[in-house]
PDB file of C-alpha atoms in Angstrom:
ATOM      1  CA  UNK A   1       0.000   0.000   0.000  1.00 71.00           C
ATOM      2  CA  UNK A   2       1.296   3.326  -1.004  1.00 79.00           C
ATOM      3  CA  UNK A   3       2.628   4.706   2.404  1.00 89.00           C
ATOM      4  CA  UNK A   4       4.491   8.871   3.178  1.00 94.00           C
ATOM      5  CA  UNK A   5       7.217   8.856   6.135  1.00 95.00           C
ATOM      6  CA  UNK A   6       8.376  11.765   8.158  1.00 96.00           C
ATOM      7  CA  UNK A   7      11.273  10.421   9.748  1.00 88.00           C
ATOM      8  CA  UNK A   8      11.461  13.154  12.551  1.00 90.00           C
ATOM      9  CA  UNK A   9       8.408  13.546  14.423  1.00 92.00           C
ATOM     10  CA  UNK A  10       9.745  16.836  16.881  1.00 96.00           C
ATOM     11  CA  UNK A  11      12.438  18.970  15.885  1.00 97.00           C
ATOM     12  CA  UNK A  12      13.905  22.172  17.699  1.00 97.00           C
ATOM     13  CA  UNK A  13      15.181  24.712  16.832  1.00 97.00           C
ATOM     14  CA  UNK A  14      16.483  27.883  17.592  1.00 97.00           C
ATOM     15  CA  UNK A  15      15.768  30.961  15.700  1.00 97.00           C
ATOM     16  CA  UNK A  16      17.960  31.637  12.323  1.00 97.00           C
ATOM     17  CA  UNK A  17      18.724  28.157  12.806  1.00 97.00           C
ATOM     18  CA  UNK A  18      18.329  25.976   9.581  1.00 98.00           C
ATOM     19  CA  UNK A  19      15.552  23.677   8.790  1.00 97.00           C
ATOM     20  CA  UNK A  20      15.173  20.256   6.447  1.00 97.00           C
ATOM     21  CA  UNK A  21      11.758  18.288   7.203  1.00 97.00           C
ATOM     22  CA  UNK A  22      12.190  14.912   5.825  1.00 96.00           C
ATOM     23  CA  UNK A  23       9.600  13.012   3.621  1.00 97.00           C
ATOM     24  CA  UNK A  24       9.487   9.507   1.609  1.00 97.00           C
ATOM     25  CA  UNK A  25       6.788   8.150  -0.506  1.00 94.00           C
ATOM     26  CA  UNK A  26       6.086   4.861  -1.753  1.00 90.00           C
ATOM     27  CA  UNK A  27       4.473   4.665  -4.717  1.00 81.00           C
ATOM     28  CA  UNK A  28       6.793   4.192  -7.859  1.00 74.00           C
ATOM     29  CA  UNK A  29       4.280   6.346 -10.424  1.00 79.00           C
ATOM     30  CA  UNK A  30       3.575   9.641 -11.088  1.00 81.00           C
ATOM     31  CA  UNK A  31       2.550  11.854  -7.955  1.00 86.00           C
ATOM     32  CA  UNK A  32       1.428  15.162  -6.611  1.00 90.00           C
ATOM     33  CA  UNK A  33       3.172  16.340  -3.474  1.00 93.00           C
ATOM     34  CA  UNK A  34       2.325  18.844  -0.841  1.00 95.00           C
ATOM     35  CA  UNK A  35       3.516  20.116   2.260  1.00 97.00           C
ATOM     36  CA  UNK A  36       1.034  21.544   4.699  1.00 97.00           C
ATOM     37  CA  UNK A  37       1.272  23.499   7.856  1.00 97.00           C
ATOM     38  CA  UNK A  38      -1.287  23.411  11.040  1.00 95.00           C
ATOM     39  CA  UNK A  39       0.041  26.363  13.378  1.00 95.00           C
ATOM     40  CA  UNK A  40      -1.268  26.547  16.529  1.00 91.00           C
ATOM     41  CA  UNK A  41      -5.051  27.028  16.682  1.00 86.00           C
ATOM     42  CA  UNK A  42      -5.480  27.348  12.943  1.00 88.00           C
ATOM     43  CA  UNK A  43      -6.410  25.405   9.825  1.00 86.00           C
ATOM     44  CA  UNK A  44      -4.374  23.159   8.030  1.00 92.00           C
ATOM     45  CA  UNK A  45      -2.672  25.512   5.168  1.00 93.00           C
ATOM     46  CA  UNK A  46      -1.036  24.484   2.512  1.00 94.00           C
ATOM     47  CA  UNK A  47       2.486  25.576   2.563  1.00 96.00           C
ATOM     48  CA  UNK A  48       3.345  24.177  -1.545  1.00 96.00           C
ATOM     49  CA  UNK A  49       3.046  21.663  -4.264  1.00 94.00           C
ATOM     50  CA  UNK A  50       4.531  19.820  -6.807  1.00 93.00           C
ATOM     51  CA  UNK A  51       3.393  18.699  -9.690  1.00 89.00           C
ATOM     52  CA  UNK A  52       5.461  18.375 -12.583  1.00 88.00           C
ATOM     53  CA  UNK A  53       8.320  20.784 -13.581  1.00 92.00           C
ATOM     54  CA  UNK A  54      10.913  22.476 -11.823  1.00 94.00           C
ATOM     55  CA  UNK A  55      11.592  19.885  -8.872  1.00 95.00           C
ATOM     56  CA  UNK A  56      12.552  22.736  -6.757  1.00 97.00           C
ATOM     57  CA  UNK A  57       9.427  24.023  -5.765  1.00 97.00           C
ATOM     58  CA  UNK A  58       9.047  28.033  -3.118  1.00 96.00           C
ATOM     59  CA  UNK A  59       6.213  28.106  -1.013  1.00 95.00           C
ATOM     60  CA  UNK A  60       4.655  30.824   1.363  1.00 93.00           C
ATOM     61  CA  UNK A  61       6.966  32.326   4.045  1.00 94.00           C
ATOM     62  CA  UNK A  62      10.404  31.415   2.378  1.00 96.00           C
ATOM     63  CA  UNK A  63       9.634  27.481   2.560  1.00 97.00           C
ATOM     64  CA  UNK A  64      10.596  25.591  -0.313  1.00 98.00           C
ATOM     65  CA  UNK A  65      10.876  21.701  -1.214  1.00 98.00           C
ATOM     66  CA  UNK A  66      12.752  19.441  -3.295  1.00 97.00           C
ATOM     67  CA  UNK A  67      11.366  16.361  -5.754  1.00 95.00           C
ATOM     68  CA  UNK A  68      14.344  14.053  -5.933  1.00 95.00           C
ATOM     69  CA  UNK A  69      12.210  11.168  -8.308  1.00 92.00           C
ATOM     70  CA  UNK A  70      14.979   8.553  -7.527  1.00 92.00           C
ATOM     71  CA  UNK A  71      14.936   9.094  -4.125  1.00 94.00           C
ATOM     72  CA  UNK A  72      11.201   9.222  -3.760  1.00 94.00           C
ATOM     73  CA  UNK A  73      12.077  12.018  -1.206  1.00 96.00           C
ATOM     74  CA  UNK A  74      10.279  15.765  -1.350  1.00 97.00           C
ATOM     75  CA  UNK A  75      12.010  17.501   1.585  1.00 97.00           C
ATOM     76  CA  UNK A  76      10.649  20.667   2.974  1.00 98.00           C
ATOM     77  CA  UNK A  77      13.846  23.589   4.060  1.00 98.00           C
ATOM     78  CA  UNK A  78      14.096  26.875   4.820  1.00 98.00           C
ATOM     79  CA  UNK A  79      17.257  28.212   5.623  1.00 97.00           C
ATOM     80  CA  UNK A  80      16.437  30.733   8.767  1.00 97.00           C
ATOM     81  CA  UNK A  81      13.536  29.897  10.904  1.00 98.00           C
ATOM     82  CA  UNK A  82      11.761  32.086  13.197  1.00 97.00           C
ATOM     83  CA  UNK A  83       9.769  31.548  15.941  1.00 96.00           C
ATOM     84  CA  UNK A  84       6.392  32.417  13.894  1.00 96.00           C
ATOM     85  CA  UNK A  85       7.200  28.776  12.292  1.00 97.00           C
ATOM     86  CA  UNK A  86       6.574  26.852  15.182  1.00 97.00           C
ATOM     87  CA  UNK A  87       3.639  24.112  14.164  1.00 97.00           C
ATOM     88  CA  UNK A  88       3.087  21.130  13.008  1.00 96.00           C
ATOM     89  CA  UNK A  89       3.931  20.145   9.487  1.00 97.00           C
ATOM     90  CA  UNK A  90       2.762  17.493   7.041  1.00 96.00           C
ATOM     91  CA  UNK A  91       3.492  15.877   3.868  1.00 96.00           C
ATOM     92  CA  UNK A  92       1.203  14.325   1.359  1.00 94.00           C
ATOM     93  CA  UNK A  93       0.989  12.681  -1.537  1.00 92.00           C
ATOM     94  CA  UNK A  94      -1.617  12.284  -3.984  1.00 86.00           C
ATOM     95  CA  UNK A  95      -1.066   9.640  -7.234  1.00 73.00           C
ATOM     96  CA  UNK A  96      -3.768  11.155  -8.982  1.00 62.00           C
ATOM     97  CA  UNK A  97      -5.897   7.961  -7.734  1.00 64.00           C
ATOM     98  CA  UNK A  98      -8.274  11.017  -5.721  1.00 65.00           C
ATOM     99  CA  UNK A  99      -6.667  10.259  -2.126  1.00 78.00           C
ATOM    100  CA  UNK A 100      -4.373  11.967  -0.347  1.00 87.00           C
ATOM    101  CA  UNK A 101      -2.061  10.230   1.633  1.00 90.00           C
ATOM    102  CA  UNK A 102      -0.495  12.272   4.801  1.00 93.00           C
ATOM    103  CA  UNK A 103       3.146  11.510   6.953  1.00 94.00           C
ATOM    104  CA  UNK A 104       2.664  11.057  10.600  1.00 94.00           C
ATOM    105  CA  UNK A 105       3.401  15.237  10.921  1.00 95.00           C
ATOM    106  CA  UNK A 106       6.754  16.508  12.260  1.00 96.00           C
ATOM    107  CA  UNK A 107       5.601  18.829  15.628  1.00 96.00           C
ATOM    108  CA  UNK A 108       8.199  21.981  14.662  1.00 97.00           C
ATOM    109  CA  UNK A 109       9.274  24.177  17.685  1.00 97.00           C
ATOM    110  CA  UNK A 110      11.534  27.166  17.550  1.00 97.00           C
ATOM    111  CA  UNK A 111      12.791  28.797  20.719  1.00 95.00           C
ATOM    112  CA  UNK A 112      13.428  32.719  20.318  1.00 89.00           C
TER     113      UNK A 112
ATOM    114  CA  UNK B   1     -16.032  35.227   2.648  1.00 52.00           C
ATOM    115  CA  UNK B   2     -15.269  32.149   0.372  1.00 63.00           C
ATOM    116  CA  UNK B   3     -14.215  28.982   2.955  1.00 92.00           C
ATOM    117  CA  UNK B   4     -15.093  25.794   4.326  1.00 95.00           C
ATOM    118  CA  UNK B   5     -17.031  25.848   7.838  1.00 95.00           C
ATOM    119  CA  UNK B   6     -16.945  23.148  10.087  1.00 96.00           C
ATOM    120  CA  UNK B   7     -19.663  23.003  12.952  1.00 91.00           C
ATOM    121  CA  UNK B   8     -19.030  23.038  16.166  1.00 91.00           C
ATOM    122  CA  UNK B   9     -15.744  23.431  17.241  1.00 92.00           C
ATOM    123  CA  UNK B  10     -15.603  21.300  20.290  1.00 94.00           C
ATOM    124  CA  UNK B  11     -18.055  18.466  20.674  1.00 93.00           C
ATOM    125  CA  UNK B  12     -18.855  16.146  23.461  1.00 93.00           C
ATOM    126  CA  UNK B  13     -21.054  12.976  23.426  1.00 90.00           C
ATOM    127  CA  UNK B  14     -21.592  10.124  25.572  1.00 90.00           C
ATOM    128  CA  UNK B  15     -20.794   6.472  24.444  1.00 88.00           C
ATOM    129  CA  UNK B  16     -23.364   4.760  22.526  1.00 88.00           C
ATOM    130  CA  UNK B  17     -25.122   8.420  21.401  1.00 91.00           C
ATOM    131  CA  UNK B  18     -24.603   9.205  17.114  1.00 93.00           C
ATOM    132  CA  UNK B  19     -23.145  12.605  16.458  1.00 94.00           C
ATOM    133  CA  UNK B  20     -23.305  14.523  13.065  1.00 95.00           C
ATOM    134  CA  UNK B  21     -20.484  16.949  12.196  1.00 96.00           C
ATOM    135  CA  UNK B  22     -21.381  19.712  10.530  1.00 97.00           C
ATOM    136  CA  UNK B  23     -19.233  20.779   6.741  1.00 97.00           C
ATOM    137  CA  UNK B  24     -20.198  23.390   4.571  1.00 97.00           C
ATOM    138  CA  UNK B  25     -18.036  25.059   1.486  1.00 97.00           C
ATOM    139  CA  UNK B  26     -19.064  27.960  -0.546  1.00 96.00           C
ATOM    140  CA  UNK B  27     -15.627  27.432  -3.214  1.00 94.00           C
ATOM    141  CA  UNK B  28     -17.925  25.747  -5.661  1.00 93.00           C
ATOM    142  CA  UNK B  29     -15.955  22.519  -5.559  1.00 93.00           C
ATOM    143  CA  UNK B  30     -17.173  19.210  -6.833  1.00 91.00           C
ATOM    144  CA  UNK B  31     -15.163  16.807  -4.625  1.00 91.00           C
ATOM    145  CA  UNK B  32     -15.417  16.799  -0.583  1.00 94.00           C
ATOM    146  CA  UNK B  33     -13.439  15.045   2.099  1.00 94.00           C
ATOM    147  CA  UNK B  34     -13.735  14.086   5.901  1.00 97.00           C
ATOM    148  CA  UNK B  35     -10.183  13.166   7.776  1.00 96.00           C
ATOM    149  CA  UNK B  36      -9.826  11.967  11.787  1.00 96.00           C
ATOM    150  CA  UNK B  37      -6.457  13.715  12.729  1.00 94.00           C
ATOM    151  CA  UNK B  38      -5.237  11.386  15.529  1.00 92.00           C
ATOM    152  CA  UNK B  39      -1.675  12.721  17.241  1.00 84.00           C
ATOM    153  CA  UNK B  40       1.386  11.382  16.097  1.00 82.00           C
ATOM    154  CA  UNK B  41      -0.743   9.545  13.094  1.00 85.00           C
ATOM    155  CA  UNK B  42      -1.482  12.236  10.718  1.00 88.00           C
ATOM    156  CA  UNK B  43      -4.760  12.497   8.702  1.00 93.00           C
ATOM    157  CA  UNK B  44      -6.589   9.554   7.861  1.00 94.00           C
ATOM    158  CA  UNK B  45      -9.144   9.727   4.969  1.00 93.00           C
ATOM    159  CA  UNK B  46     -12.651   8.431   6.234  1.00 96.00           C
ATOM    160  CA  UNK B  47     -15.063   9.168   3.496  1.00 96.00           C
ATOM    161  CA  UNK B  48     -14.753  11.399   0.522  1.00 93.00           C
ATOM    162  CA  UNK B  49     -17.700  12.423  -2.392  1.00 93.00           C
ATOM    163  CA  UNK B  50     -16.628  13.392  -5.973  1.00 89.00           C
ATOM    164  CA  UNK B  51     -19.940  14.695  -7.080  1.00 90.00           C
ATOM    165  CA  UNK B  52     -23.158  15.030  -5.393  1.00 94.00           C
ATOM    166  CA  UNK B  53     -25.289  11.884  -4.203  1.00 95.00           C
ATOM    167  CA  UNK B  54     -21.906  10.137  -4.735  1.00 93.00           C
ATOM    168  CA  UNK B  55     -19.485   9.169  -1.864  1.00 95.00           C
ATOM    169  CA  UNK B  56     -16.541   6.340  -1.480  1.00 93.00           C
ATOM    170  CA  UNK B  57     -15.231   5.248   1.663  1.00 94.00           C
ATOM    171  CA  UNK B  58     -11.617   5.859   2.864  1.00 92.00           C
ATOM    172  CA  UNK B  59      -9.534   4.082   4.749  1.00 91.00           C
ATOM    173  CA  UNK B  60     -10.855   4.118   8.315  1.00 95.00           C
ATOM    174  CA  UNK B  61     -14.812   4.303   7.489  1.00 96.00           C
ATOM    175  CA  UNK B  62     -15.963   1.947   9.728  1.00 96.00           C
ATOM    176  CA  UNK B  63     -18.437   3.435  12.208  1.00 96.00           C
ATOM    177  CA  UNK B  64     -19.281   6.834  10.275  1.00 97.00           C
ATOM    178  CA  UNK B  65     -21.477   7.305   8.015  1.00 97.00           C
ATOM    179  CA  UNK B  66     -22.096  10.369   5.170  1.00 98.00           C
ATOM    180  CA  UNK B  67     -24.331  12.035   2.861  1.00 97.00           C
ATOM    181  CA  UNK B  68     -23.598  14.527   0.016  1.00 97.00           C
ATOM    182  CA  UNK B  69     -26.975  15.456  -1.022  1.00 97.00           C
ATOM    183  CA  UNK B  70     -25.847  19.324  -1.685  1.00 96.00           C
ATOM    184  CA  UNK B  71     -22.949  20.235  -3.509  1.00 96.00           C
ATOM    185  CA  UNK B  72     -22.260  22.782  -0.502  1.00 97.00           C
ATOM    186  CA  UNK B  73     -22.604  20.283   2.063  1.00 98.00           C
ATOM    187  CA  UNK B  74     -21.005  16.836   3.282  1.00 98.00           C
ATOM    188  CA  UNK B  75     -22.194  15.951   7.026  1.00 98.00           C
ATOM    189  CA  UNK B  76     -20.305  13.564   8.745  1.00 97.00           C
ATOM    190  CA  UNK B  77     -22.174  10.577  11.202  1.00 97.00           C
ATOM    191  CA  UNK B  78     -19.923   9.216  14.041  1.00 95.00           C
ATOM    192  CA  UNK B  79     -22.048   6.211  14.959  1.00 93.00           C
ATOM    193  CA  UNK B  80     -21.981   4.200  18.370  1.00 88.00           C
ATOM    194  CA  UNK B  81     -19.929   1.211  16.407  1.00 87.00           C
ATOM    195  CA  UNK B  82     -17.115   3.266  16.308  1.00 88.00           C
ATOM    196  CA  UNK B  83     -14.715   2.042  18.459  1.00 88.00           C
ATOM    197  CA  UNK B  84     -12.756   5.422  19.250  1.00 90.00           C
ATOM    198  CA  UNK B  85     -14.400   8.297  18.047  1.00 93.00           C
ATOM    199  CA  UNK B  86     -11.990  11.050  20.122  1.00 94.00           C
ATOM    200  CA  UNK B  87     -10.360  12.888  17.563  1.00 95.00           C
ATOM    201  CA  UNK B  88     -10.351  15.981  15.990  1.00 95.00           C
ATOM    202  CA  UNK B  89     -11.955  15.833  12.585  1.00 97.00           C
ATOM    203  CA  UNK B  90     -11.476  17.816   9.478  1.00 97.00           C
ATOM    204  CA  UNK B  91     -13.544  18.462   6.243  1.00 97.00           C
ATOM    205  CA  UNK B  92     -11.468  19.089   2.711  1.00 95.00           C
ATOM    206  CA  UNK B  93     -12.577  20.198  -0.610  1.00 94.00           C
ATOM    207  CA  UNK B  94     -11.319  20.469  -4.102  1.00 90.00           C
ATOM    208  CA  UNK B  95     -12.007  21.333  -7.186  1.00 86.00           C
ATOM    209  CA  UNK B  96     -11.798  19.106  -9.833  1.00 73.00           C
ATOM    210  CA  UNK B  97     -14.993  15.742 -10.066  1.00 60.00           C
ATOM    211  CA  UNK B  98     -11.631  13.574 -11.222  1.00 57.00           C
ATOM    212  CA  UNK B  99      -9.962  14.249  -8.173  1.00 50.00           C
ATOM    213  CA  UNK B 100      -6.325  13.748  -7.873  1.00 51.00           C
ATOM    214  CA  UNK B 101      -5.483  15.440 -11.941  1.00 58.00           C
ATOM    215  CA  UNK B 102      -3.395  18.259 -10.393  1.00 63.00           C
ATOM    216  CA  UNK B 103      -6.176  18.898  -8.062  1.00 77.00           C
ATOM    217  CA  UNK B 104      -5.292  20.736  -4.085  1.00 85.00           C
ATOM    218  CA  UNK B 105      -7.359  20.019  -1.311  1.00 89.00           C
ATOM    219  CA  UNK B 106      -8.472  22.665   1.386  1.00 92.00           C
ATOM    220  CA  UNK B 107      -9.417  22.372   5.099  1.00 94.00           C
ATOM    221  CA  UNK B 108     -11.968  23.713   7.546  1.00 95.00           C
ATOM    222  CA  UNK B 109     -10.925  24.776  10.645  1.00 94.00           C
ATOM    223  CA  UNK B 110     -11.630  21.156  12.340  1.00 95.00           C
ATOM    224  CA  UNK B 111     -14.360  20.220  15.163  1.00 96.00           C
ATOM    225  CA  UNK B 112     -12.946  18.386  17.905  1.00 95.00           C
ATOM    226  CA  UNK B 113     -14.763  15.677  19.012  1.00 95.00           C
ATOM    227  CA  UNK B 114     -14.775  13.855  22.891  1.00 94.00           C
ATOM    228  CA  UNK B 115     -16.584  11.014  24.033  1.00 91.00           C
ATOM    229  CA  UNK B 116     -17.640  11.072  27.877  1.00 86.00           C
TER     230      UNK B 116
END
C-alpha cells in the first residue's frame, strides 16, 4: 500500500537556525506532493506543491521543497527559521488515484 | 467570505449516542473530504464524495457514516460502532470531479470531538 514517512516527528530549533523536514513516498508512479502546515489554533494551510516541472518548488513564508524522483524524497527547508514557524507540518501525496495520503506530521518548535 | 465551515468546534457525546459533524463550502468545488487527525498519526481519509449523491469510503470508514446530497454540504455521522471516536476531525474540498489530476485540497478549521 502506497505509504508517506516523516522520519522526525519533533524537531527544535532555535531561531535563524536551519531547517530540512524529511519526507518519503512509496508509490513508484507519477505523484502530486504537498507540504502543509497546522500552526497553533489554525487550519491546516497548505504551505506548496509539486506537480510536474521544476523539482525545486518556493512556497509561502520562504519554505521551499525538493522532488528528488529517484529518491522518492520531497524535503521541505528553509534556511532561517523564526519563531512564527513553530507548528506542526505534514506531507502528502496524492497519485492522482483522488486520495491523499499524509506523513505522521513533524511537531516543529523554535525557541526565540 | 469564500471557505469551508466546520460546525461546532468542540463536541462532546456520551458512548453509545450518534453525532453529526457539521461541513459546509461555498468554493464551488465538486469533490469533498472528511479526515480523523489522531496525534502522532497524521490524517486519515474516512469518506470522501466526488460529485453530489456520490461518496466512497476511505480508509478508516468503519463506524461513520455520510451524505452529500448538496454540492455545498457533506455531514459527517460518528455512529456508536465506532470504536474510538476522540479525535479531531477535518472536512477538505477540491475542485476538480476527477480528483487527484493536479487537483489541491483545502481544510476547515476542524471540530474536535470527545466522548464522555
Amino acid at each position: 500500500a502506497q505509504s508517506v514517512s516523516q522520519h522526525n516527528h519533533h524537531v527544535i530549533l532555535s531561531e535563524a537556525a536551519s531547517l530540512e523536514l524529511g519526507c518519503n513516498y512509496s508509490y513508484g508512479g507519477t505523484v502530486n506532493l504537498f507540504w502543509y502546515v497546522q500552526y497553533p489554533g489554525q487550519h491546516l494551510q497548505l504551505l506548496l506543491k509539486y506537480f510536474s516541472g521544476d523539482p525545486l518548488v518556493k512556497g509561502i513564508k520562504g519554505f521551499e521543497a525538493e522532488f528528488i524522483k529517484s529518491k522518492f524524497s520531497f524535503n521541505l527547508r528553509k534556511p532561517s527559521v523564526q519563531w512564527s514557524d513553530t507548528a506542526e507540518y505534514f506531507c502528502a501525496v496524492n497519485n492522482q488515484g483522488g486520495k491523499l495520503i499524509f506523513g505522521q506530521g513533524t511537531e516543529l518548535s523554535v525557541k526565540p | 467570505d469564500g471557505g469551508i465551515t466546520q460546525s461546532p468546534k468542540y463536541l462532546f457525546r456520551k458512548e453509545g449516542q450518534n453525532v453529526t459533524l457539521s461541513c459546509e463550502q461555498n468554493l464551488n468545488h465538486d469533490a469533498m473530504y472528511w479526515y480523523r487527525q489522531d496525534p502522532g498519526q497524521g490524517l486519515r481519509l474516512i469518506y470522501y464524495s466526488q460529485i453530489v449523491n456520490d461518496f466512497q469510503k476511505g480508509d478508516i470508514a468503519e463506524g461513520y457514516s455520510v451524505s452529500r446530497e448538496k454540492k455545498e454540504s457533506f455531514p459527517l455521522t460518528v455512529t456508536s460502532a465506532q470504536k474510538n471516536p476522540t479525535a479531531f476531525y477535518l472536512c477538505a474540498s477540491s475542485q476538480q470531479r476527477l480528483a487527484g489530476v493536479k487537483d489541491t485540497q483545502y481544510f476547515g478549521p476542524g471540530t474536535r470531538l470527545t466522548v464522555l
